[in-house]
Tab-separated table of C-alpha atoms and ligand atoms in Angstrom:
chain	number	residue	atom	x	y	z
J	22	MET	CA	-10.215	9.228	62.607
J	23	ASN	CA	-9.215	9.420	58.854
J	24	ILE	CA	-5.507	7.999	57.959
J	25	LEU	CA	-3.518	8.312	55.027
J	26	ILE	CA	-0.713	5.574	54.250
J	27	LEU	CA	1.853	6.504	51.757
J	28	GLY	CA	3.116	3.465	49.576
J	29	GLY	CA	2.167	0.327	48.092
J	30	GLY	CA	3.998	-2.596	48.848
J	31	GLY	CA	3.927	-5.498	51.592
J	32	ARG	CA	4.680	-3.599	54.395
J	33	GLU	CA	2.032	-1.047	53.273
J	34	HIS	CA	-0.465	-3.830	53.351
J	35	ALA	CA	0.477	-5.322	56.587
J	36	LEU	CA	0.468	-1.560	58.147
J	37	ALA	CA	-3.120	-1.234	56.479
J	38	TRP	CA	-4.199	-4.588	57.783
J	39	ALA	CA	-3.072	-3.797	61.381
J	40	VAL	CA	-4.581	-0.248	61.073
J	41	MET	CA	-7.942	-1.477	60.019
J	42	GLN	CA	-8.058	-3.594	63.035
J	43	ASN	CA	-8.118	-0.621	65.156
J	44	PRO	CA	-11.699	0.679	66.109
J	45	LYS	CA	-10.093	4.418	66.058
J	46	CYS	CA	-9.705	4.048	62.143
J	47	ASP	CA	-12.629	5.251	60.580
J	48	LYS	CA	-11.393	5.519	57.101
J	49	LEU	CA	-8.084	4.331	55.146
J	50	ILE	CA	-6.776	5.499	52.020
J	51	VAL	CA	-3.585	3.924	50.728
J	52	ALA	CA	-1.737	5.758	47.969
J	53	PRO	CA	-0.939	4.344	45.701
J	54	GLY	CA	-1.758	0.676	46.937
J	55	ASN	CA	-2.018	-2.159	45.240
J	56	ALA	CA	-4.357	-5.043	44.544
J	57	GLY	CA	-4.626	-6.324	48.035
J	58	ILE	CA	-4.688	-3.155	49.739
J	59	ALA	CA	-7.610	-2.353	47.394
J	60	GLN	CA	-9.668	-5.300	49.268
J	61	ILE	CA	-9.453	-3.307	52.647
J	62	ALA	CA	-9.043	0.339	51.881
J	63	ASP	CA	-9.698	3.349	49.224
J	64	CYS	CA	-6.047	3.509	46.817
J	65	ALA	CA	-5.634	6.930	45.770
J	66	ASP	CA	-3.022	8.022	42.566
J	67	LEU	CA	-0.993	10.445	44.132
J	68	ASP	CA	2.764	11.382	43.883
J	69	ILE	CA	3.951	10.613	47.119
J	70	GLU	CA	7.444	12.083	47.052
J	71	ASP	CA	5.588	15.784	46.286
J	72	GLY	CA	5.077	16.980	49.722
J	73	ALA	CA	2.965	19.964	48.611
J	74	ARG	CA	0.306	17.518	46.405
J	75	VAL	CA	0.599	14.963	49.740
J	76	VAL	CA	-0.574	18.201	52.047
J	77	ASP	CA	-3.319	18.984	49.633
J	78	PHE	CA	-4.576	15.622	49.246
J	79	SER	CA	-4.705	15.289	53.084
J	80	VAL	CA	-6.313	18.571	53.716
J	81	SER	CA	-9.059	17.891	50.944
J	82	ASN	CA	-9.735	14.514	52.339
J	83	SER	CA	-9.968	15.247	55.887
J	84	ILE	CA	-7.105	13.215	56.823
J	85	ASP	CA	-6.502	13.081	60.831
J	86	PHE	CA	-3.030	10.941	60.509
J	87	VAL	CA	-0.517	10.396	57.823
J	88	ILE	CA	1.792	7.076	58.203
J	89	VAL	CA	5.058	6.969	55.707
J	90	GLY	CA	5.855	3.671	54.616
J	91	PRO	CA	8.885	4.059	52.296
J	92	GLU	CA	12.297	6.051	52.584
J	93	ALA	CA	12.016	8.366	49.450
J	94	PRO	CA	9.040	10.505	50.570
J	95	LEU	CA	11.204	10.875	53.864
J	96	ALA	CA	13.990	11.793	52.266
J	97	ALA	CA	12.198	14.484	50.026
J	98	GLY	CA	10.714	16.100	53.038
J	99	VAL	CA	7.194	14.933	52.645
J	100	ALA	CA	7.024	14.410	56.702
J	101	ASP	CA	8.001	18.036	56.943
J	102	ALA	CA	5.726	19.558	54.699
J	103	LEU	CA	2.913	17.840	56.583
J	104	ARG	CA	3.810	18.902	60.062
J	105	HIS	CA	4.302	22.348	58.745
J	106	ALA	CA	0.859	22.350	57.412
J	107	GLY	CA	-0.637	21.082	60.956
J	108	VAL	CA	-1.242	17.349	59.571
J	109	PRO	CA	-0.087	14.685	62.368
J	110	VAL	CA	2.398	12.388	60.494
J	111	PHE	CA	4.130	9.183	61.644
J	112	GLY	CA	7.610	9.588	59.750
J	113	PRO	CA	11.015	11.721	60.481
J	114	SER	CA	11.899	14.931	58.977
J	115	ALA	CA	14.541	15.011	56.023
J	116	ALA	CA	17.175	16.192	58.216
J	117	ALA	CA	16.747	12.678	60.395
J	118	ALA	CA	15.988	10.801	57.246
J	119	ARG	CA	19.962	11.314	56.491
J	120	LEU	CA	20.404	8.368	58.945
J	121	GLU	CA	19.254	6.233	55.958
J	122	ALA	CA	19.856	8.619	53.152
J	123	SER	CA	23.455	9.143	53.515
J	124	LYS	CA	25.911	6.193	54.926
J	125	ARG	CA	28.824	8.920	55.744
J	126	PHE	CA	26.252	11.140	57.552
J	127	THR	CA	25.358	8.120	59.703
J	128	LYS	CA	29.228	6.932	59.963
J	129	GLU	CA	29.732	10.653	61.191
J	130	ILE	CA	26.976	10.404	63.760
J	131	CYS	CA	27.733	7.114	65.219
J	132	ALA	CA	31.334	8.797	65.890
J	133	ALA	CA	30.123	11.497	67.794
J	134	ALA	CA	27.840	9.222	69.859
J	135	GLY	CA	30.443	6.835	70.366
J	136	ALA	CA	28.376	3.974	68.826
J	137	PRO	CA	30.354	0.806	67.473
J	138	THR	CA	30.196	0.355	63.813
J	139	ALA	CA	32.814	-0.869	61.168
J	140	ALA	CA	35.873	1.300	60.750
J	141	TYR	CA	35.575	3.526	57.421
J	142	GLY	CA	36.784	6.018	54.876
J	143	VAL	CA	35.098	8.423	52.577
J	144	PHE	CA	36.094	9.025	48.941
J	145	ARG	CA	35.195	11.330	46.188
J	146	ALA	CA	37.440	9.854	43.633
J	147	ALA	CA	38.379	6.416	42.407
J	148	GLU	CA	42.206	6.406	42.604
J	149	PRO	CA	42.438	6.948	46.485
J	150	ALA	CA	39.579	4.556	46.868
J	151	ARG	CA	41.484	2.065	44.682
J	152	ALA	CA	44.762	2.510	46.869
J	153	HIS	CA	42.837	2.299	49.775
J	154	VAL	CA	41.490	-1.208	48.865
J	155	ARG	CA	44.906	-2.219	47.662
J	156	ALA	CA	46.272	-1.385	51.141
J	157	THR	CA	43.450	-2.857	53.236
J	158	GLY	CA	42.648	-6.070	51.384
J	159	ALA	CA	39.749	-8.218	51.187
J	160	PRO	CA	36.926	-8.932	52.160
J	161	ILE	CA	35.866	-5.309	52.171
J	162	VAL	CA	32.657	-3.584	51.645
J	163	ILE	CA	32.085	-0.793	49.127
J	164	LYS	CA	29.032	1.536	49.803
J	165	ALA	CA	27.466	4.251	47.462
J	166	ASP	CA	26.760	7.167	49.546
J	167	GLY	CA	23.277	7.942	48.781
J	168	LEU	CA	20.000	6.142	48.396
J	169	ALA	CA	20.285	3.452	46.061
J	170	ALA	CA	17.068	1.287	46.416
J	171	GLY	CA	18.890	-1.016	48.568
J	172	LYS	CA	21.439	-1.882	45.640
J	173	GLY	CA	24.463	0.350	46.597
J	174	VAL	CA	26.247	-2.338	49.039
J	175	VAL	CA	29.046	-4.524	47.546
J	176	VAL	CA	30.473	-6.695	50.100
J	177	ALA	CA	33.452	-7.693	48.213
J	178	MET	CA	34.868	-10.908	49.001
J	179	THR	CA	38.029	-10.511	46.879
J	180	GLU	CA	40.083	-7.533	46.108
J	181	ALA	CA	38.907	-7.726	42.134
J	182	GLU	CA	35.285	-7.688	43.107
J	183	ALA	CA	35.946	-4.510	45.502
J	184	LEU	CA	38.132	-2.679	43.002
J	185	ALA	CA	35.106	-3.405	39.939
J	186	ALA	CA	32.635	-1.924	42.487
J	187	ILE	CA	34.536	1.124	43.056
J	188	ASP	CA	35.126	1.580	39.307
J	189	GLU	CA	31.304	0.946	38.399
J	190	MET	CA	30.327	3.527	41.362
J	191	PHE	CA	32.353	6.402	40.046
J	192	ALA	CA	31.301	5.667	36.719
J	193	GLY	CA	27.942	6.528	37.696
J	194	GLY	CA	26.650	2.998	38.061
J	195	PHE	CA	24.382	4.451	40.991
J	196	GLY	CA	23.632	7.738	39.719
J	197	ALA	CA	24.336	10.852	42.245
J	198	ALA	CA	24.165	8.318	45.358
J	199	GLY	CA	27.497	7.120	44.204
J	200	ALA	CA	29.185	10.404	43.899
J	201	GLU	CA	30.856	9.756	47.096
J	202	VAL	CA	32.017	6.050	48.136
J	203	VAL	CA	32.322	4.804	51.515
J	204	ILE	CA	34.550	1.797	52.183
J	205	GLU	CA	34.334	-0.238	55.340
J	206	GLU	CA	35.656	-2.764	57.526
J	207	PHE	CA	34.131	-5.907	56.698
J	208	MET	CA	32.419	-7.049	59.876
J	209	GLU	CA	31.765	-10.692	60.780
J	210	GLY	CA	28.830	-12.239	62.863
J	211	GLU	CA	25.341	-12.896	62.515
J	212	GLU	CA	22.993	-10.020	61.238
J	213	ALA	CA	19.684	-9.081	62.951
J	214	SER	CA	17.317	-5.988	62.969
J	215	PHE	CA	16.073	-4.071	65.707
J	216	PHE	CA	12.869	-1.727	65.417
J	217	VAL	CA	12.579	0.884	68.080
J	218	LEU	CA	10.055	3.872	68.021
J	219	CYS	CA	11.532	7.143	68.629
J	220	ASP	CA	9.397	10.328	69.525
J	221	GLY	CA	12.469	12.674	69.586
J	222	GLN	CA	13.318	11.718	73.034
J	223	THR	CA	12.074	8.434	74.445
J	224	VAL	CA	12.932	5.277	72.619
J	225	LEU	CA	10.453	1.963	72.880
J	226	PRO	CA	11.662	-0.997	71.202
J	227	ILE	CA	8.794	-2.945	69.428
J	228	GLY	CA	10.560	-6.036	67.912
J	229	THR	CA	13.418	-7.713	66.105
J	230	ALA	CA	13.527	-9.906	62.992
J	231	GLN	CA	15.872	-11.518	60.649
J	232	ASP	CA	15.523	-11.358	56.892
J	233	HIS	CA	16.981	-13.399	54.105
J	234	LYS	CA	18.459	-10.949	51.789
J	235	ARG	CA	20.010	-13.370	49.073
J	236	ILE	CA	17.765	-14.817	46.199
J	237	GLY	CA	19.024	-18.633	46.626
J	238	GLU	CA	18.373	-21.401	49.059
J	239	GLY	CA	21.283	-21.260	51.996
J	240	ASP	CA	21.580	-17.484	51.544
J	241	THR	CA	23.412	-17.486	48.172
J	242	GLY	CA	23.066	-15.872	45.031
J	243	PRO	CA	22.561	-12.060	44.525
J	244	ASN	CA	20.962	-9.643	47.056
J	245	THR	CA	17.326	-8.792	46.906
J	246	GLY	CA	15.038	-6.560	49.032
J	247	GLY	CA	14.402	-9.542	51.211
J	248	MET	CA	13.103	-13.004	50.542
J	249	GLY	CA	11.484	-13.763	53.893
J	250	ALA	CA	11.662	-13.118	57.471
J	251	TYR	CA	10.739	-13.744	60.606
J	252	SER	CA	10.450	-12.540	64.414
J	253	PRO	CA	11.550	-12.421	66.708
J	254	ALA	CA	15.492	-12.814	66.048
J	255	PRO	CA	16.626	-15.751	68.364
J	256	VAL	CA	20.281	-13.901	68.230
J	257	LEU	CA	19.069	-10.750	69.602
J	258	THR	CA	18.597	-11.738	73.195
J	259	ASP	CA	17.444	-9.498	75.788
J	260	ALA	CA	21.330	-8.729	77.070
J	261	VAL	CA	21.994	-7.956	73.093
J	262	ALA	CA	18.877	-6.045	72.895
J	263	GLU	CA	19.728	-3.724	76.110
J	264	ARG	CA	23.365	-3.240	74.945
J	265	ALA	CA	22.480	-2.247	71.405
J	266	LEU	CA	19.991	0.388	73.009
J	267	SER	CA	22.535	1.544	75.672
J	268	GLU	CA	25.521	1.656	73.150
J	269	ILE	CA	24.146	2.430	70.055
J	270	ILE	CA	20.342	3.643	69.389
J	271	ARG	CA	20.137	5.877	72.514
J	272	PRO	CA	23.388	7.645	71.943
J	273	THR	CA	22.283	8.119	68.297
J	274	MET	CA	18.901	9.498	69.168
J	275	ALA	CA	20.670	11.785	71.777
J	276	GLU	CA	23.030	12.922	69.422
J	277	MET	CA	20.356	13.581	66.677
J	278	ALA	CA	18.388	15.800	69.216
J	279	ARG	CA	21.450	17.685	70.289
J	280	ARG	CA	22.241	18.759	66.754
J	281	GLY	CA	18.562	20.221	66.570
J	282	THR	CA	17.312	17.392	64.524
J	283	PRO	CA	15.213	15.132	66.692
J	284	TYR	CA	13.955	11.486	65.262
J	285	GLN	CA	10.608	11.032	65.202
J	286	GLY	CA	9.470	7.544	63.867
J	287	VAL	CA	10.408	4.155	63.441
J	288	LEU	CA	14.166	3.621	63.508
J	289	TYR	CA	15.210	0.208	62.272
J	290	ALA	CA	18.716	-0.438	63.216
J	291	GLY	CA	20.516	-3.421	61.295
J	292	LEU	CA	23.134	-4.999	63.862
J	293	MET	CA	25.917	-7.568	63.219
J	294	ILE	CA	26.003	-9.635	66.529
J	295	ARG	CA	29.140	-11.328	67.735
J	296	ASP	CA	29.954	-12.950	70.653
J	297	GLY	CA	27.025	-10.909	72.422
J	298	ALA	CA	28.370	-7.750	71.589
J	299	PRO	CA	26.201	-5.604	68.535
J	300	ARG	CA	27.701	-3.102	66.047
J	301	LEU	CA	25.593	-1.213	63.686
J	302	VAL	CA	25.865	-1.923	60.162
J	303	GLU	CA	23.374	0.772	58.906
J	304	TYR	CA	19.986	2.644	59.827
J	305	ASN	CA	16.984	2.948	57.921
J	306	VAL	CA	14.138	5.320	58.882
J	307	ARG	CA	11.366	3.117	58.336
J	308	PHE	CA	9.683	-0.144	58.627
J	309	GLY	CA	11.718	-2.923	56.701
J	310	ASP	CA	9.933	-4.730	53.503
J	311	PRO	CA	9.240	-7.748	54.816
J	312	GLU	CA	10.044	-7.523	58.230
J	313	CYS	CA	7.121	-5.327	58.619
J	314	GLN	CA	4.952	-7.913	57.756
J	315	VAL	CA	5.853	-10.041	60.623
J	316	LEU	CA	6.133	-7.365	62.952
J	317	MET	CA	2.645	-6.293	62.295
J	318	MET	CA	1.569	-9.988	62.409
J	319	ARG	CA	2.782	-10.027	65.932
J	320	LEU	CA	1.433	-6.197	67.003
J	321	GLY	CA	-1.774	-6.142	65.440
J	322	ALA	CA	-4.435	-3.109	66.072
J	323	GLN	CA	-1.781	-1.632	68.858
J	324	ALA	CA	0.612	-0.738	66.001
J	325	LEU	CA	-1.573	2.690	65.152
J	326	ASP	CA	-1.657	3.515	68.946
J	327	LEU	CA	1.881	3.516	69.020
J	328	MET	CA	2.421	5.361	65.760
J	329	GLN	CA	0.217	7.944	67.171
J	330	ALA	CA	2.146	8.277	70.517
J	331	THR	CA	5.281	8.887	68.311
J	332	ALA	CA	3.864	11.470	66.555
J	333	GLU	CA	2.458	13.034	69.516
J	334	ARG	CA	5.474	12.635	71.783
J	335	ARG	CA	4.108	10.617	74.615
J	336	LEU	CA	6.190	7.508	73.918
J	337	ASP	CA	7.097	7.955	77.824
J	338	GLN	CA	3.207	6.695	78.537
J	339	ALA	CA	2.916	4.031	75.876
J	340	ARG	CA	3.387	0.248	76.501
J	341	VAL	CA	3.701	-2.428	73.821
J	342	THR	CA	2.035	-5.747	74.735
J	343	TRP	CA	3.636	-8.818	73.269
J	344	ALA	CA	1.756	-11.936	72.782
J	345	ALA	CA	4.826	-14.696	73.272
J	346	ASP	CA	4.415	-15.933	69.459
J	347	HIS	CA	6.529	-16.081	66.452
J	348	ALA	CA	5.719	-15.001	62.782
J	349	MET	CA	7.248	-15.668	59.454
J	350	THR	CA	6.666	-14.512	56.115
J	351	VAL	CA	7.669	-16.186	52.864
J	352	VAL	CA	8.039	-13.964	49.712
J	353	MET	CA	6.611	-15.408	46.402
J	354	ALA	CA	8.639	-13.385	43.813
J	355	ALA	CA	8.361	-13.126	39.752
J	356	ARG	CA	10.784	-15.712	38.279
J	357	GLY	CA	14.064	-13.513	37.253
J	358	TYR	CA	13.999	-11.310	40.185
J	359	PRO	CA	16.135	-9.680	41.360
J	360	GLY	CA	17.107	-9.534	37.348
J	361	ALA	CA	14.622	-9.002	34.737
J	362	TYR	CA	11.211	-10.370	35.186
J	363	ALA	CA	7.769	-10.107	33.637
J	364	ARG	CA	5.047	-8.285	34.666
J	365	GLY	CA	1.425	-9.034	33.764
J	366	SER	CA	1.006	-13.134	34.757
J	367	VAL	CA	-2.230	-13.918	36.339
J	368	ILE	CA	-2.263	-15.254	39.862
J	369	GLY	CA	-5.110	-17.575	41.045
J	370	GLY	CA	-6.371	-19.248	44.150
J	371	LEU	CA	-5.839	-16.391	46.210
J	372	ASP	CA	-9.762	-16.471	47.027
J	373	ASP	CA	-8.930	-19.695	48.927
J	374	LEU	CA	-6.412	-18.418	51.100
J	375	PRO	CA	-7.302	-17.970	55.061
J	376	GLU	CA	-7.458	-14.266	56.108
J	377	THR	CA	-7.209	-14.280	59.739
J	378	ALA	CA	-5.174	-12.982	62.508
J	379	PHE	CA	-2.960	-15.904	61.959
J	380	GLN	CA	-2.335	-16.460	58.653
J	381	MET	CA	-2.513	-13.458	55.878
J	382	CYS	CA	-1.377	-13.156	52.205
J	383	PHE	CA	0.052	-9.691	51.814
J	384	HIS	CA	0.171	-8.166	48.886
J	385	ALA	CA	3.486	-6.652	47.345
J	386	GLY	CA	3.778	-6.074	43.537
J	387	THR	CA	0.357	-6.844	42.667
J	388	ALA	CA	-2.502	-5.126	40.215
J	389	MET	CA	-5.932	-5.711	38.977
J	390	ARG	CA	-6.416	-6.316	35.649
J	391	ASP	CA	-9.951	-7.178	33.631
J	392	GLY	CA	-10.900	-8.173	37.118
J	393	GLN	CA	-7.863	-10.920	37.940
J	394	VAL	CA	-4.853	-10.042	39.975
J	395	VAL	CA	-1.824	-9.911	37.995
J	396	ALA	CA	2.006	-9.583	39.120
J	397	ASN	CA	3.047	-6.065	38.698
J	398	GLY	CA	6.597	-6.076	40.380
J	399	GLY	CA	9.767	-8.254	41.718
J	400	ARG	CA	8.481	-9.162	44.970
J	401	VAL	CA	4.714	-10.089	44.736
J	402	LEU	CA	2.934	-11.829	47.409
J	403	ASN	CA	4.140	-12.414	51.260
J	404	LEU	CA	2.749	-15.568	52.818
J	405	THR	CA	2.855	-14.422	56.661
J	406	ALA	CA	1.672	-16.325	59.491
J	407	ARG	CA	1.752	-16.677	63.492
J	408	ALA	CA	2.002	-19.481	65.882
J	409	GLY	CA	3.169	-20.430	69.113
J	410	THR	CA	6.391	-21.493	67.715
J	411	LEU	CA	8.628	-20.593	64.392
J	412	SER	CA	8.365	-23.919	62.922
J	413	GLU	CA	4.642	-24.007	63.353
J	414	ALA	CA	4.608	-20.415	61.858
J	415	ARG	CA	6.534	-21.433	58.822
J	416	ASP	CA	4.259	-24.566	58.368
J	417	LEU	CA	1.136	-22.206	58.264
J	418	ALA	CA	3.208	-19.759	55.753
J	419	TYR	CA	4.211	-22.575	53.661
J	420	ALA	CA	0.731	-24.223	53.377
J	421	MET	CA	-0.648	-20.999	51.986
J	422	GLY	CA	1.755	-21.291	49.138
J	423	THR	CA	0.085	-24.805	48.169
J	424	HIS	CA	-3.209	-22.734	47.020
J	425	VAL	CA	-1.521	-20.026	45.077
J	426	GLN	CA	-1.824	-20.539	41.319
J	427	TRP	CA	1.149	-18.816	39.811
J	428	PRO	CA	3.241	-20.726	37.506
J	429	GLU	CA	5.746	-17.734	37.275
J	430	GLY	CA	6.166	-17.424	40.908
J	431	VAL	CA	9.217	-18.437	43.012
J	432	MET	CA	10.062	-18.850	46.615
J	433	ARG	CA	12.671	-20.085	48.728
J	434	GLY	CA	12.058	-23.189	50.612
J	435	ASP	CA	14.024	-22.426	53.791
J	436	ILE	CA	13.033	-19.047	55.170
J	437	GLY	CA	14.173	-19.440	58.678
J	438	TRP	CA	16.488	-22.203	58.463
J	439	ARG	CA	19.365	-20.259	60.855
J	440	ALA	CA	16.807	-19.881	63.802
J	441	LEU	CA	14.973	-23.649	62.937
C	697	AMP	P1	22.048	-2.719	52.628
C	697	AMP	O1	21.662	-3.013	51.106
C	697	AMP	O2	22.510	-1.584	52.969
C	697	AMP	O3	20.866	-3.261	53.620
C	697	AMP	O4	23.418	-3.523	53.062
C	697	AMP	C1	23.597	-4.922	52.344
C	697	AMP	C2	24.256	-5.796	53.340
C	697	AMP	O5	25.455	-5.733	53.348
C	697	AMP	C3	23.813	-5.583	54.763
C	697	AMP	O6	22.568	-6.124	55.136
C	697	AMP	C4	24.833	-6.585	55.454
C	697	AMP	O7	24.675	-8.064	54.958
C	697	AMP	C5	26.184	-6.325	54.256
C	697	AMP	N1	27.013	-5.367	55.065
C	697	AMP	C6	27.039	-3.971	54.792
C	697	AMP	N2	28.094	-3.284	55.319
C	697	AMP	C7	28.728	-4.268	56.170
C	697	AMP	C8	29.999	-4.526	56.910
C	697	AMP	N3	30.481	-3.547	57.342
C	697	AMP	N4	30.291	-5.795	57.134
C	697	AMP	C9	29.783	-6.630	56.743
C	697	AMP	N5	28.756	-6.847	55.959
C	697	AMP	C10	28.161	-5.647	55.592
C	698	LIG	N1	14.198	-5.685	53.865
C	698	LIG	C1	15.706	-4.772	54.131
C	698	LIG	C2	14.906	-3.306	54.057
C	698	LIG	O1	13.657	-3.420	53.940
C	698	LIG	O2	15.644	-2.537	53.871
């Protein structure tokens, strides 16, 4: 079959790598792709948030299956356009993607489903929001309602920080995403991510992971898209996972179906776990990046079969086969990220890296220039490995870093510290 993947980050390189291992895949196109993806698939220049264009492209390239990587095309209705045109697609409708696109919507669904999550209030103006913070005190969490590329959340440890965040959001600091602000109770505990597939009815868990959001070692400094991840997440034990399924995820999926907007795709539940009890932090309607890299390392070729079963509503017959192993990915980022950073520095040594089922360097923000790989984004490379134990996986991932010749690149040296 001919497959199209939308996106061009480390997540999409990992998806492409897994899909290519499946003998069902005859031809793979990734739009827009990156320098690493270009080594294993065709890359196409396409506006992936324009549903009509994605449909035209799919029809004219005889695409049998589309996999949507990021949230923006989903929120823009690209999966709806494809389904409407009869092109099989992995990814939820725009209506179902509101689980990520609107924090307020997710809170309302949780309330209707009885799913445990932080207490909250919704505000449309700064003054009542400020009064709420003054009455409640810190720590407290301030969130822009809409999609803000992962930057619309401020975990305020002091009242002053909370008030500053409110002012910034209502001053338009997050664009339209900040027209409404959700203020939440601060939840304590350990965070982990739970990934399930849902075909509108059946829910199938496909793995757990933990990522490191902060730029600095010891999980300090500003938030990033994620500086590294590992799977499985030890804190998400079978017992906690079962509670997350029965108390949070299945009731949410049932509520979405009841409203006539069944959820079809991968659901990424960010959970806060304390004393064995999970509460929902947030939903994402896509794979995490870099969490996808460790999940694909562990799933391999079957990932395509599972995504197809999701799209064809036959997850009740699907099974996941897990090797009893651990995976880790370490992100190499451009110096300065998540603040300002330069593009265009040359990355050497990539040809010396192993490319096996156990060690892969997935590309995120890379491009080709004059026959050389150059940095073209904040997060640039994902050194990813799999082994019998997490500490072996870590050693294999960091060993790859010694081959990469890129003085402008930085990485954290302590990915996985909590689990190790
Ligand atoms: P997001 O950018 O939406 O992934 O959220 C950023 C991070 O903020 C989450 O991963 C949590 O670490 C933290 N966070 C969000 N909501 C809460 C909450 N109610 N209590 C504690 N931490 C939170
Ligand atoms: N790594 C966090 C995310 O993909 O949202």
